[in-house]
Amino acid sequence: MKRRGKNLVEATEPEVLDLVVRGGRVVTPDGVQAAELGILHGKIVRLAPEVTDPTHTELDAAGRYVFPGIVDAHVHFNEPGRTEWEGLAHGSLALAAGGGTCFFDMPLNSEPPVLDAAALRVKRELAEQQSCVDFALWGGLVPGNLDKLAGLRDAGAIGLKAFMSNSGIDSFPRVDAKSLYEGMKRAAKLGLLVAVHAEDDALAAKFTAEQQAKGRHDAKAWLASRPVEVELGAIRQALEFAGETGCALHVVHVSSPEGVALITEARAQRVDVTAETCSHYLLLNDKDVAKLGAPAKCAPPIRDEKRRLALWQELRAGHIQTVGSDHSPSPPEMKTAKNFFEIWGGIAGVQHGFQLLMNECAATADQDLPRLAAVLARNVARRFRIDDRKGLLAEGRDADFTLVEFGPKRTIKADDLWTRHRISPYVGRANRTRVTHTYVRGCPVWADGGVASGSPKGQFLRPTHT
Ligand SMILES: [Zn+2]
């Protein structure tokens, strides 16, 4: 009798939670609410105005927003092969310092590039050792690797990335129209999404030659060499191919409202396409590029102020589905050439880009943070089919979150950067946003504005294929 009684008590006793996040304002795409999170074994098991279950530890979030862990679908961490450009350890920590809990690494800047299953496994193993946040890996689509795509899918690639213009990496050639079309046909059969860097190579070459014939190689000439029509021509072609092949298409780093409009129109015609823009297109304009120089060089280039503001409108209208960092650093010596055309094109924004987006919304946080929670987390997880675990603060999901507060303005300094090289277009910029904590599966990676001890090792994520 006694033993039975004891078992009965144990069965009804609630399990002690690992952690309760107290007193914060929880952000979801539906709005901001005063709520608490109860966490057990790395999952959110309670989300309620008050969590009363017993708990081992508590985290005080009073006066802060509890924002979903950011899922950055677009980074170049350059490992293996070019670890001295960034590397998985530096890159993942800088992401966590900026509120990120998950990244998707692009296939091209590593050596070997991820063009088959074997290369994906090599990178996976490294990231499992080096990354402090969870991750997924892109495979590449290049001329001649069609018969490797099934292997990449089976190895867990999150999608395939193709360049419609020169990638800047010799071992990752651009796709010609035929190989893109064939690749998308194959990808559609395999249930793989294809992401494109959409710039028309021939047009870019033509405008570049025009600038160089004039003897111009400054930042303004670079901007003039890649006008919006270079992007639009390539987006049109990719949309046409997506419509014909039925392949899921993700247009990365759309830099112009005109590009977003093309994608919105195609979506209305039931083309399976999503638009990504990047934090720098929402934060910087062409005048900033002329002023900042090399740290603000990227392709497609940063546009004028009118377009920057129009992109914010498109984002608030729900026409931009995701925002990534396109974090693409290089060693300092590749950022110093006198000829702007020869400087490495890539912006290192993984740490400050997303928090500066929040900063832009500080005055309208309760309206705008939910929109950011959609484009930085929920929509990304959904599009790439990891939403059974990621992207949303909800019961049953991984306990990935970041605590954010708005304080007095502070100037971003090079010393604040956790990237390998302390180069960023945001150094010198005023920022009210503080990312005080970032937790991955219930474990702190970033705490009290510094690196947390005992950080978790990153877990590999693959899309759920239904
Ligand atoms: Zn990129």
Short mmCIF file of N, CA, C and O in Angstrom, two decimals, residues 282-330:
data_model
loop_
_atom_site.label_atom_id
_atom_site.label_comp_id
_atom_site.label_asym_id
_atom_site.label_seq_id
_atom_site.Cartn_x
_atom_site.Cartn_y
_atom_site.Cartn_z
N LEU A 282 18.63 47.90 -45.62
CA LEU A 282 17.65 48.63 -44.81
C LEU A 282 18.31 49.68 -43.92
O LEU A 282 17.62 50.50 -43.31
N LEU A 283 19.65 49.62 -43.83
CA LEU A 283 20.35 50.50 -42.88
C LEU A 283 21.25 51.54 -43.55
O LEU A 283 21.58 52.55 -42.95
N LEU A 284 21.68 51.26 -44.78
CA LEU A 284 22.68 52.13 -45.42
C LEU A 284 22.18 52.60 -46.78
O LEU A 284 21.36 51.93 -47.41
N ASN A 285 22.71 53.74 -47.25
CA ASN A 285 22.41 54.19 -48.61
C ASN A 285 23.71 54.46 -49.38
O ASN A 285 24.81 54.30 -48.84
N ASP A 286 23.55 54.86 -50.64
CA ASP A 286 24.73 55.03 -51.50
C ASP A 286 25.71 56.07 -50.96
O ASP A 286 26.93 55.94 -51.13
N LYS A 287 25.18 57.09 -50.29
CA LYS A 287 26.08 58.10 -49.72
C LYS A 287 26.96 57.50 -48.62
O LYS A 287 28.13 57.87 -48.47
N ASP A 288 26.38 56.57 -47.87
CA ASP A 288 27.17 55.87 -46.84
C ASP A 288 28.31 55.07 -47.49
O ASP A 288 29.41 55.01 -46.94
N VAL A 289 28.02 54.47 -48.64
CA VAL A 289 29.06 53.66 -49.31
C VAL A 289 30.22 54.58 -49.72
O VAL A 289 31.40 54.25 -49.50
N ALA A 290 29.88 55.75 -50.28
CA ALA A 290 30.94 56.69 -50.69
C ALA A 290 31.76 57.12 -49.47
O ALA A 290 32.98 57.26 -49.55
N LYS A 291 31.08 57.29 -48.34
CA LYS A 291 31.75 57.76 -47.13
C LYS A 291 32.55 56.64 -46.44
O LYS A 291 33.69 56.82 -46.04
N LEU A 292 31.93 55.46 -46.30
CA LEU A 292 32.54 54.37 -45.54
C LEU A 292 33.56 53.58 -46.36
O LEU A 292 34.47 52.97 -45.81
N GLY A 293 33.36 53.55 -47.68
CA GLY A 293 34.29 52.82 -48.55
C GLY A 293 34.18 51.31 -48.39
O GLY A 293 33.08 50.76 -48.25
N ALA A 294 35.34 50.65 -48.36
CA ALA A 294 35.41 49.19 -48.45
C ALA A 294 34.47 48.41 -47.52
O ALA A 294 33.86 47.43 -47.96
N PRO A 295 34.31 48.79 -46.24
CA PRO A 295 33.43 47.97 -45.38
C PRO A 295 31.98 47.92 -45.86
O PRO A 295 31.21 47.05 -45.44
N ALA A 296 31.60 48.86 -46.75
CA ALA A 296 30.20 48.90 -47.22
C ALA A 296 30.06 48.41 -48.65
O ALA A 296 29.04 48.62 -49.29
N LYS A 297 31.10 47.73 -49.16
CA LYS A 297 31.00 47.20 -50.52
C LYS A 297 30.34 45.82 -50.52
O LYS A 297 30.77 44.92 -49.79
N CYS A 298 29.33 45.66 -51.34
CA CYS A 298 28.70 44.35 -51.51
C CYS A 298 28.01 44.32 -52.87
O CYS A 298 27.87 45.36 -53.52
N ALA A 299 27.59 43.12 -53.29
CA ALA A 299 26.87 42.99 -54.55
C ALA A 299 25.64 42.13 -54.32
O ALA A 299 25.78 41.05 -53.73
N PRO A 300 24.45 42.55 -54.83
CA PRO A 300 24.18 43.84 -55.44
C PRO A 300 24.53 44.98 -54.47
O PRO A 300 24.51 44.77 -53.25
N PRO A 301 24.83 46.16 -55.01
CA PRO A 301 25.29 47.24 -54.14
C PRO A 301 24.14 47.88 -53.35
O PRO A 301 22.97 47.68 -53.66
N ILE A 302 24.52 48.62 -52.35
CA ILE A 302 23.58 49.42 -51.55
C ILE A 302 22.97 50.48 -52.47
O ILE A 302 23.67 51.07 -53.28
N ARG A 303 21.68 50.73 -52.32
CA ARG A 303 20.96 51.67 -53.20
C ARG A 303 20.80 53.05 -52.57
O ARG A 303 21.29 53.30 -51.47
N ASP A 304 20.03 53.91 -53.24
CA ASP A 304 19.83 55.28 -52.75
C ASP A 304 18.83 55.30 -51.59
O ASP A 304 18.17 54.30 -51.29
N GLU A 305 18.71 56.47 -50.96
CA GLU A 305 17.87 56.61 -49.76
C GLU A 305 16.40 56.32 -50.06
O GLU A 305 15.69 55.71 -49.24
N LYS A 306 15.94 56.76 -51.22
CA LYS A 306 14.53 56.54 -51.56
C LYS A 306 14.23 55.04 -51.61
O LYS A 306 13.20 54.58 -51.10
N ARG A 307 15.14 54.29 -52.19
CA ARG A 307 14.93 52.84 -52.28
C ARG A 307 15.04 52.18 -50.89
O ARG A 307 14.33 51.23 -50.59
N ARG A 308 15.98 52.68 -50.08
CA ARG A 308 16.11 52.12 -48.72
C ARG A 308 14.77 52.27 -47.97
O ARG A 308 14.27 51.30 -47.38
N LEU A 309 14.20 53.46 -48.03
CA LEU A 309 12.93 53.68 -47.33
C LEU A 309 11.81 52.84 -47.93
O LEU A 309 10.95 52.31 -47.21
N ALA A 310 11.84 52.69 -49.26
CA ALA A 310 10.81 51.87 -49.92
C ALA A 310 10.92 50.40 -49.49
O ALA A 310 9.91 49.70 -49.36
N LEU A 311 12.14 49.94 -49.25
CA LEU A 311 12.32 48.55 -48.77
C LEU A 311 11.67 48.36 -47.40
O LEU A 311 11.07 47.31 -47.13
N TRP A 312 11.80 49.37 -46.54
CA TRP A 312 11.13 49.29 -45.23
C TRP A 312 9.62 49.17 -45.41
O TRP A 312 8.94 48.42 -44.70
N GLN A 313 9.09 49.94 -46.38
CA GLN A 313 7.64 49.86 -46.64
C GLN A 313 7.25 48.47 -47.10
O GLN A 313 6.24 47.91 -46.67
N GLU A 314 8.07 47.90 -47.98
CA GLU A 314 7.79 46.55 -48.49
C GLU A 314 7.85 45.54 -47.34
O GLU A 314 7.06 44.60 -47.27
N LEU A 315 8.81 45.74 -46.45
CA LEU A 315 8.94 44.83 -45.31
C LEU A 315 7.70 44.92 -44.41
O LEU A 315 7.12 43.90 -44.02
N ARG A 316 7.28 46.15 -44.13
CA ARG A 316 6.10 46.33 -43.25
C ARG A 316 4.83 45.84 -43.92
O ARG A 316 3.88 45.44 -43.26
N ALA A 317 4.83 45.85 -45.27
CA ALA A 317 3.65 45.36 -46.00
C ALA A 317 3.63 43.84 -46.10
O ALA A 317 2.68 43.26 -46.63
N GLY A 318 4.70 43.20 -45.64
CA GLY A 318 4.75 41.74 -45.68
C GLY A 318 5.21 41.19 -47.03
O GLY A 318 5.07 40.00 -47.31
N HIS A 319 5.79 42.05 -47.87
CA HIS A 319 6.24 41.59 -49.19
C HIS A 319 7.66 41.05 -49.20
O HIS A 319 8.10 40.49 -50.19
N ILE A 320 8.38 41.27 -48.11
CA ILE A 320 9.72 40.68 -47.96
C ILE A 320 9.57 39.58 -46.92
O ILE A 320 9.16 39.85 -45.79
N GLN A 321 9.87 38.35 -47.30
CA GLN A 321 9.59 37.24 -46.39
C GLN A 321 10.68 37.04 -45.36
O GLN A 321 10.39 36.64 -44.23
N THR A 322 11.95 37.24 -45.76
CA THR A 322 13.03 37.00 -44.80
C THR A 322 14.11 38.08 -44.90
O THR A 322 14.26 38.71 -45.94
N VAL A 323 14.85 38.26 -43.80
CA VAL A 323 15.99 39.18 -43.80
C VAL A 323 17.20 38.40 -43.27
O VAL A 323 17.14 37.80 -42.20
N GLY A 324 18.27 38.39 -44.05
CA GLY A 324 19.50 37.72 -43.63
C GLY A 324 20.62 38.74 -43.48
O GLY A 324 20.43 39.93 -43.77
N SER A 325 21.78 38.27 -43.04
CA SER A 325 22.90 39.21 -42.89
C SER A 325 23.78 39.24 -44.13
O SER A 325 24.41 40.24 -44.41
N ASP A 326 23.84 38.14 -44.89
CA ASP A 326 24.85 38.00 -45.95
C ASP A 326 26.22 38.40 -45.41
O ASP A 326 26.99 39.08 -46.08
N HIS A 327 26.48 37.98 -44.19
CA HIS A 327 27.78 38.26 -43.55
C HIS A 327 28.88 37.64 -44.40
O HIS A 327 28.93 36.42 -44.56
N SER A 328 29.74 38.47 -44.95
CA SER A 328 30.79 37.95 -45.83
C SER A 328 32.08 38.74 -45.67
O SER A 328 32.40 39.62 -46.45
N PRO A 329 32.80 38.43 -44.58
CA PRO A 329 34.03 39.18 -44.29
C PRO A 329 35.21 38.67 -45.11
O PRO A 329 35.11 37.67 -45.82
N SER A 330 36.30 39.38 -45.01
CA SER A 330 37.56 38.95 -45.63
C SER A 330 38.69 39.50 -44.79
O SER A 330 38.45 40.36 -43.93
#
